[in-house]
Tab-separated table of C-alpha atoms and ligand atoms in Angstrom:
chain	number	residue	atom	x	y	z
A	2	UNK	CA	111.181	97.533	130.649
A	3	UNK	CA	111.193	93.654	131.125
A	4	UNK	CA	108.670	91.904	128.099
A	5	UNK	CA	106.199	90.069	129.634
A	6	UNK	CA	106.458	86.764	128.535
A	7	UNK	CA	102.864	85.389	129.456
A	8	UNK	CA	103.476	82.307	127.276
A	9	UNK	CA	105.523	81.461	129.798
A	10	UNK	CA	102.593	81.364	132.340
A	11	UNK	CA	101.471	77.746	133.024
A	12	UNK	CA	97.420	79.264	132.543
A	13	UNK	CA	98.576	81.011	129.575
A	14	UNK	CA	100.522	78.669	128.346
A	15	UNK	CA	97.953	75.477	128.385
A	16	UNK	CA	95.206	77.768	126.866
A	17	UNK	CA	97.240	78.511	124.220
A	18	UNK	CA	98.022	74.964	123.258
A	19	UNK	CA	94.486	74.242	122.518
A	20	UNK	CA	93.892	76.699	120.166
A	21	UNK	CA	93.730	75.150	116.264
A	22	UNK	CA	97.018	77.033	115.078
A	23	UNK	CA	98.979	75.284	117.934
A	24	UNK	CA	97.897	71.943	117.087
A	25	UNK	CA	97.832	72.427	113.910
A	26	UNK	CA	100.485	74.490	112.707
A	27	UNK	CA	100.854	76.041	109.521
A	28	UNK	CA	97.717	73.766	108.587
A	29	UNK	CA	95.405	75.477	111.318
A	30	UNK	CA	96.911	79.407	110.813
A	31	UNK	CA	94.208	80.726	107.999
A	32	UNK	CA	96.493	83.350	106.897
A	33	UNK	CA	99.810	81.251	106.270
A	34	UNK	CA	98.800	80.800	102.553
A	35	UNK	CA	98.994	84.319	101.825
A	36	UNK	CA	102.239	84.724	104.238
A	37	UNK	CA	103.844	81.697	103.232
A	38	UNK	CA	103.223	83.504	99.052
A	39	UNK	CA	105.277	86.215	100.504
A	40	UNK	CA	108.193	84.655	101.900
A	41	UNK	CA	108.416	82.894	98.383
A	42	UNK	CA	111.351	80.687	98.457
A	43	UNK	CA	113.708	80.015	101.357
A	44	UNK	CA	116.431	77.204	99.517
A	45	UNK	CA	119.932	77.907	100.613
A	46	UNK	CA	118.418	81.125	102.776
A	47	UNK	CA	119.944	82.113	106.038
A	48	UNK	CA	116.584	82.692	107.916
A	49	UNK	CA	115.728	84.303	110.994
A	50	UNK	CA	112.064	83.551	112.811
A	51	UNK	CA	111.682	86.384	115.464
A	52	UNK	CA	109.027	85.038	117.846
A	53	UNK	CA	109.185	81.400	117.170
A	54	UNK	CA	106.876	80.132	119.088
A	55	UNK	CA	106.315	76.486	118.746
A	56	UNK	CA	108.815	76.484	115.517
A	57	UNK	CA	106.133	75.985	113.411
A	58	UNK	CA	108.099	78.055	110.855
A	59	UNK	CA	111.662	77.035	111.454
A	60	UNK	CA	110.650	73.571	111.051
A	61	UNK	CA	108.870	74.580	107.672
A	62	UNK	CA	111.773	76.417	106.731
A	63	UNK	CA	113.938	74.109	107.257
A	64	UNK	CA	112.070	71.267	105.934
A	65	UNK	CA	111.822	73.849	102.549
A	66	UNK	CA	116.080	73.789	101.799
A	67	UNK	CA	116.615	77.040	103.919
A	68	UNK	CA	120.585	76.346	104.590
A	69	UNK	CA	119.929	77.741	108.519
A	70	UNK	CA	117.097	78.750	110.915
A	71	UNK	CA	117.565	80.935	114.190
A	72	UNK	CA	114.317	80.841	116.377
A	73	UNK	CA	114.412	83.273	119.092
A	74	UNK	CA	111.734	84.093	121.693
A	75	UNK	CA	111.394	85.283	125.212
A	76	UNK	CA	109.146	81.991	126.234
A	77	UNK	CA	111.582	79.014	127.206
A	78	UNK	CA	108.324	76.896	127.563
A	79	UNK	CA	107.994	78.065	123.795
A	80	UNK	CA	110.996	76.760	122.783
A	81	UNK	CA	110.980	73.459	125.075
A	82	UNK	CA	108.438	72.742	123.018
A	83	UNK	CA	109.732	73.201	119.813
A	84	UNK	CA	112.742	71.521	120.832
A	85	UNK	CA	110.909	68.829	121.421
A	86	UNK	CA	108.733	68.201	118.329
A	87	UNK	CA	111.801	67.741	116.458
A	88	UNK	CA	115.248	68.508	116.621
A	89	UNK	CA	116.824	69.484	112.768
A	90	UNK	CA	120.705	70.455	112.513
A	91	UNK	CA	119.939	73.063	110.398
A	92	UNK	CA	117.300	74.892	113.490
A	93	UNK	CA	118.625	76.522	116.531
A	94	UNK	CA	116.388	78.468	119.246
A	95	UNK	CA	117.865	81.354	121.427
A	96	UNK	CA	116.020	82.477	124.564
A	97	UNK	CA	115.883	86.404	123.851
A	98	UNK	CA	113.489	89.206	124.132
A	99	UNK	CA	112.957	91.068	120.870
A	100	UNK	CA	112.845	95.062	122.439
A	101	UNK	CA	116.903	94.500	123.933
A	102	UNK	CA	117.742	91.334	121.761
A	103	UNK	CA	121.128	92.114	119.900
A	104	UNK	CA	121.130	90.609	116.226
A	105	UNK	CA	124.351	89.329	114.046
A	106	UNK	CA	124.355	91.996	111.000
A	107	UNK	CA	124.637	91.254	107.302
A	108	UNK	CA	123.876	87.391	108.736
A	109	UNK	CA	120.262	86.613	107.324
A	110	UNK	CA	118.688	86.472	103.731
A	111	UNK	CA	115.218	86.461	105.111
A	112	UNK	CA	113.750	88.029	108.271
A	113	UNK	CA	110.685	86.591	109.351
A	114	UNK	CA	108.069	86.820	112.096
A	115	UNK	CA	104.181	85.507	112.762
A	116	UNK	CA	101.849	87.074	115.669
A	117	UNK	CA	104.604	88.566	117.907
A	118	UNK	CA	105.699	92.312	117.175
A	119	UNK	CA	102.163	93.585	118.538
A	120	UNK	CA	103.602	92.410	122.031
A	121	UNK	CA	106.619	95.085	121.799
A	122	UNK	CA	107.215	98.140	123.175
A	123	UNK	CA	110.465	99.155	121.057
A	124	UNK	CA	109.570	98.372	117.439
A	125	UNK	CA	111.983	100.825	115.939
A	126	UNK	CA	114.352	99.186	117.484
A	127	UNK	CA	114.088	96.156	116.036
A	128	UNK	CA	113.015	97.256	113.221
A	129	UNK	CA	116.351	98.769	112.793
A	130	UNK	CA	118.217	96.193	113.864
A	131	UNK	CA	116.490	93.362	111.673
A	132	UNK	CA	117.545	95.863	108.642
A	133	UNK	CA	121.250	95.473	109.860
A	134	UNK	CA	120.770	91.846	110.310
A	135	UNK	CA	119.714	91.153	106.447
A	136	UNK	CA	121.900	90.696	103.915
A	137	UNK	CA	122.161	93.621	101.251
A	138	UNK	CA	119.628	91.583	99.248
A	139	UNK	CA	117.422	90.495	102.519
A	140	UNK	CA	113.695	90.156	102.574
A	141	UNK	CA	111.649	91.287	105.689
A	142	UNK	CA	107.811	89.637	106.099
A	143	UNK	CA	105.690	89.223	108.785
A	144	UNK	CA	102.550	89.225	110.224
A	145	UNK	CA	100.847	91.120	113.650
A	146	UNK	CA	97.223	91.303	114.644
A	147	UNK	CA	95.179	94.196	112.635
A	148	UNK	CA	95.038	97.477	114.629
A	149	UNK	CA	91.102	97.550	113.933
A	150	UNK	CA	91.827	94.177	116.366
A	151	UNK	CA	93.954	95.710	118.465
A	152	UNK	CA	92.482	99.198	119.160
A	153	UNK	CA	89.710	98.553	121.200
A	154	UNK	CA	90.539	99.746	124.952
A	155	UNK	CA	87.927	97.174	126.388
A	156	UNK	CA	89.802	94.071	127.790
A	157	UNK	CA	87.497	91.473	125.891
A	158	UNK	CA	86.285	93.229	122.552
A	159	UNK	CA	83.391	90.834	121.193
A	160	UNK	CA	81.521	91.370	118.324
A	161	UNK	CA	78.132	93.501	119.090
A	162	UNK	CA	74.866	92.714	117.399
A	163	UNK	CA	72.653	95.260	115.678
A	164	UNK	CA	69.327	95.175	117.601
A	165	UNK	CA	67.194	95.918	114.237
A	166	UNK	CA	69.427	93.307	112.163
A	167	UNK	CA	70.508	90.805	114.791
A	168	UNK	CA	72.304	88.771	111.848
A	169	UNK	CA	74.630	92.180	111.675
A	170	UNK	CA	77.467	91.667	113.739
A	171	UNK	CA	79.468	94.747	114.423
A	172	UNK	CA	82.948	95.231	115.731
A	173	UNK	CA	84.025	97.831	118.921
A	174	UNK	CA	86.129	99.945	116.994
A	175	UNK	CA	87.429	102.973	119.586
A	176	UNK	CA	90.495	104.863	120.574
A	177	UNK	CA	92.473	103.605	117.058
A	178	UNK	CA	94.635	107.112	117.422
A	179	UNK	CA	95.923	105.930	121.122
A	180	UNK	CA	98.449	103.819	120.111
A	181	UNK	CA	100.330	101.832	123.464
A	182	UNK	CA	99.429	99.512	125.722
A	183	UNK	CA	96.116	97.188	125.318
A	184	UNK	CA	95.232	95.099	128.109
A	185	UNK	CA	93.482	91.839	127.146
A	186	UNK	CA	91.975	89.344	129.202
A	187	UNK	CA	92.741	86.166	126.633
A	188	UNK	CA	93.970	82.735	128.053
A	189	UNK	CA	94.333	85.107	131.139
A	190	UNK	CA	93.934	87.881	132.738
A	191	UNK	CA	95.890	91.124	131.785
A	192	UNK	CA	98.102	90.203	128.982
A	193	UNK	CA	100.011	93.589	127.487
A	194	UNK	CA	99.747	93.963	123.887
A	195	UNK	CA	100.553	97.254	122.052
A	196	UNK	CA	98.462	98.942	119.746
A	197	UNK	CA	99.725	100.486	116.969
A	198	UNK	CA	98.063	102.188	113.540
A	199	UNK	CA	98.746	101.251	109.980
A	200	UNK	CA	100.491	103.790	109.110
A	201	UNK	CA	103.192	103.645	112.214
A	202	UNK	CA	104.201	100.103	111.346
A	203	UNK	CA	104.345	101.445	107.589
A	204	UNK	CA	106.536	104.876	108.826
A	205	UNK	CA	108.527	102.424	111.005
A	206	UNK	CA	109.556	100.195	107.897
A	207	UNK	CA	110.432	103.439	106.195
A	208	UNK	CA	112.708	104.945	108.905
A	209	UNK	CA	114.605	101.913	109.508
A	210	UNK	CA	115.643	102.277	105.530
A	211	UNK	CA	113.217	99.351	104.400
A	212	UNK	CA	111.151	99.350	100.884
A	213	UNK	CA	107.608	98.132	101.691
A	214	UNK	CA	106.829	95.644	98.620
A	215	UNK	CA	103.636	94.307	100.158
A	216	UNK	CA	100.916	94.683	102.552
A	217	UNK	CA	97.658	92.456	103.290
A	218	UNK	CA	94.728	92.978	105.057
A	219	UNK	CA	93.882	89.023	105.840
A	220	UNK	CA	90.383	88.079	105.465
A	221	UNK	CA	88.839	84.910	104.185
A	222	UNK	CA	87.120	84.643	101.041
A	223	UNK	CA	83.488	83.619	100.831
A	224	UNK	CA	84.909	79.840	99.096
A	225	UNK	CA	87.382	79.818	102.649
A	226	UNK	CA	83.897	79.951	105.015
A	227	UNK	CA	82.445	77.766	102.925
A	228	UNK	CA	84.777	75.254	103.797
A	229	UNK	CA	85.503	76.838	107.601
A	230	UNK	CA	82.053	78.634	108.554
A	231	UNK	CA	84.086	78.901	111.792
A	232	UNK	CA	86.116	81.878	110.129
A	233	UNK	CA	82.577	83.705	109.206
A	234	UNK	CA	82.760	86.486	111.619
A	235	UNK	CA	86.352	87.372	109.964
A	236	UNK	CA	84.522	88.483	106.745
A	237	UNK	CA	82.988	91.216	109.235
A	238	UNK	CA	86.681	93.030	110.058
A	239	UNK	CA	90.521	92.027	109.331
A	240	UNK	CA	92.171	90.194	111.797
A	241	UNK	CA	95.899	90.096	110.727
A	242	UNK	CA	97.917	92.537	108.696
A	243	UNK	CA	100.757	90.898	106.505
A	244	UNK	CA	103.862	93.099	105.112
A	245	UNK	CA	106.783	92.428	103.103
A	246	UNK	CA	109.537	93.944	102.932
A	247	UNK	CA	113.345	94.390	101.118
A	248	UNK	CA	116.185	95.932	102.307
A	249	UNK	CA	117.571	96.949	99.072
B	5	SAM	C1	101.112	84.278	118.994
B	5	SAM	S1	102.671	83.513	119.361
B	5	SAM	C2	103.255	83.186	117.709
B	5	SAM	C3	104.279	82.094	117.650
B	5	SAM	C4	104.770	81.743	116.253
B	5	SAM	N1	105.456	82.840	115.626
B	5	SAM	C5	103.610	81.285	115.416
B	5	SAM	O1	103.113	82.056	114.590
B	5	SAM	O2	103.160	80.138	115.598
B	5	SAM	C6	103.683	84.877	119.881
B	5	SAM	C7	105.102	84.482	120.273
B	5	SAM	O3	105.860	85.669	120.473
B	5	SAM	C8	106.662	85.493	121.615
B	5	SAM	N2	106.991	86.797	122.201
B	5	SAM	C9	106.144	87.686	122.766
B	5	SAM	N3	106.842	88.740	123.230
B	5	SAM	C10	108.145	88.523	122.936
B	5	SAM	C11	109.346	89.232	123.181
B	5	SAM	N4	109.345	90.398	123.816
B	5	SAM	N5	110.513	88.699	122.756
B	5	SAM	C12	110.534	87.482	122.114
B	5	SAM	N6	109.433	86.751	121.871
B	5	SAM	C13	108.249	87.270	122.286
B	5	SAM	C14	105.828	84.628	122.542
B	5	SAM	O4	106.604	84.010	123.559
B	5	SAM	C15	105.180	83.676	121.566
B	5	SAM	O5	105.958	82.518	121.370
C-alpha cells in the first residue's frame, strides 16, 4: 500500500511548521538530549537519517564531522525545505518511502531516525533492511511516539480530568493490544499512524538480528518544567520511546 505522505498536504504541512520543534530544531525537540547521548559520536560516520524531515539531523550530523549524510523521506515539501535551509556537500536527500525503499548494504556506520517509523505499515521490513545497510560495527537509534500515545482509538486523545481532583489529569489509555492503524485528527483530519506495543518494536529489533543496547521512556524531569512548565502534562505519561541499537 502507497504511505500517506500527509506532510505533503499544504494544511498539514503549514500546521506543522508552526510547531516549536520545526522552528526550532534540535533546540525545540525536548527529547534530543537524551537521543542525541545515544547516537554518541558521528566523526568520519557514514550516516543514514530515515525520515528526515526538515534535516534537522543531517545538518547536525554533518555539522558534527560525520564524513556523509543520506536524508530520505516520502515528503518532497520535506525535503524542499531542507534543501533550502542549507545546502552541505557532505548531505544528500532522496525522495523514498520507508515500507518499499531499497537501502545500499554494508554502506552506513550509523542508522538513525526521529518521529517517523510509527507512520509505517512494514516495520520488519525495514527493520531488516536497515540491519543490511549498517556496517558490521553499525549503530541503530531512533525515536517513535510512545504506544501509551499511540494506543488510544479516539481520533483526538486529550488528557481527562478527575472530577474529585480536578488538578489530576489522566490519560485515555484503551485498546494498547490492537496494534494497526490509528486515525488522528492532528494538523488535519485523518492522518494514519500505526500503533504498535513495546514489546513488538523490541521483538522486531530482535528478529531482524539487532542487539538492543538501550531503551528510554522520555519524560521531563521536574528541573526541565521548571524551566518549560509547557512540558508539565508530560510528567503525567511518556510521550516518546528512544532505542538503540548495534548490529554486532
Ligand atoms: C514528525 S516528522 C519528523 C521529521 C524529522 N525526523 C525530525 O525529527 O525533525 C516525520 C517525518 O517522517 C516522514 N515520513 C512519514 N512516513 C514516511 C514514509 N512512509 N517514508 C518516508 N518518510 C516518511 C514525514 O514525511 C516526515 O518528514
Amino acid at each position: 500500500m502507497m504511505a500517506q505522505n500527509i506532510y505533503d498536504d499544504e494544511e498539514f504541512f503549514g500546521g506543522y511548521s508552526q510547531l516549536l520543534r520545526s522552528k526550532n530544531g534540535l533546540d525545540g525537540s525536548p527529547e534530543w538530549p537524551a537521543l542525541q547521548e545515544m547516537v554518541g559520536n558521528v566523526s568520519a560516520l557514514r550516516v543514514l537519517d530515515l525520515g528526515s524531515g526538515y534535516g534537522w539531523f543531517c545538518r547536525w550530523a554533518a555539522a558534527a564531522g560525520a564524513q556523509s549524510v543520506l536524508g530520505i523521506d516520502v515528503s518532497s515539501k520535506m525535503i524542499a525545505q531542507a534543501e533550502d535551509w542549507g545546502r552541505d556537500p557532505a548531505i544528500e536527500y532522496q525522495l523514498g518511502d520507508l515500507d518499499t525503499v531499497e537501502l545500499k548494504e554494508s554502506a552506513y556506520d550509523l542508522v538513525f531516525s526521529s518521529l517517523a517509523f510509527h507512520y509505517l505499515t512494514n516495520l520488519d521490513g525495514l527493520f531488516t533492511k536497515a540491519y543490511n545497510s549498517l556496517s558490521p560495527t553499525g549503530r541503530f537509534v531512533f525515536s517513535v511516539e510512545h504506544p501509551i500515545y499511540t494506543a488510544p482509538v479516539q481520533a483526538s486523545p486529550g488528557f481527562q480530568t478527575d472530577v474529585d481532583a480536578p488538578e489530576r489529569k489522566s490519560w485515555p489509555l484503551n485498546s494498547y493490544a490492537n496494534e494497526g492503524l490509528r486515525i488522528r485528527n492532528w494538523l488535519k483530519d485523518g492522518v494514519r499512524k500505526q500503533h504498535r506495543k513495546i514489546d513488538t518494536y523490541v521483538s522486531s529489533l530482535l528478529g531482524a538480528g539487532f542487539t538492543l543496547t538501550g531503551l528510554i521512556e522520555w519524560m521531563p524531569t521536574l528541573k526541565h518544567v521548571e524551566d518549560h512548565p509547557e512540558w508539565k502534562d508530560e510528567l503525567e505519561r511518556p510521550m516518546f520511546l528512544l532505542f538503540a541499537a548495534e548490529k554486532k
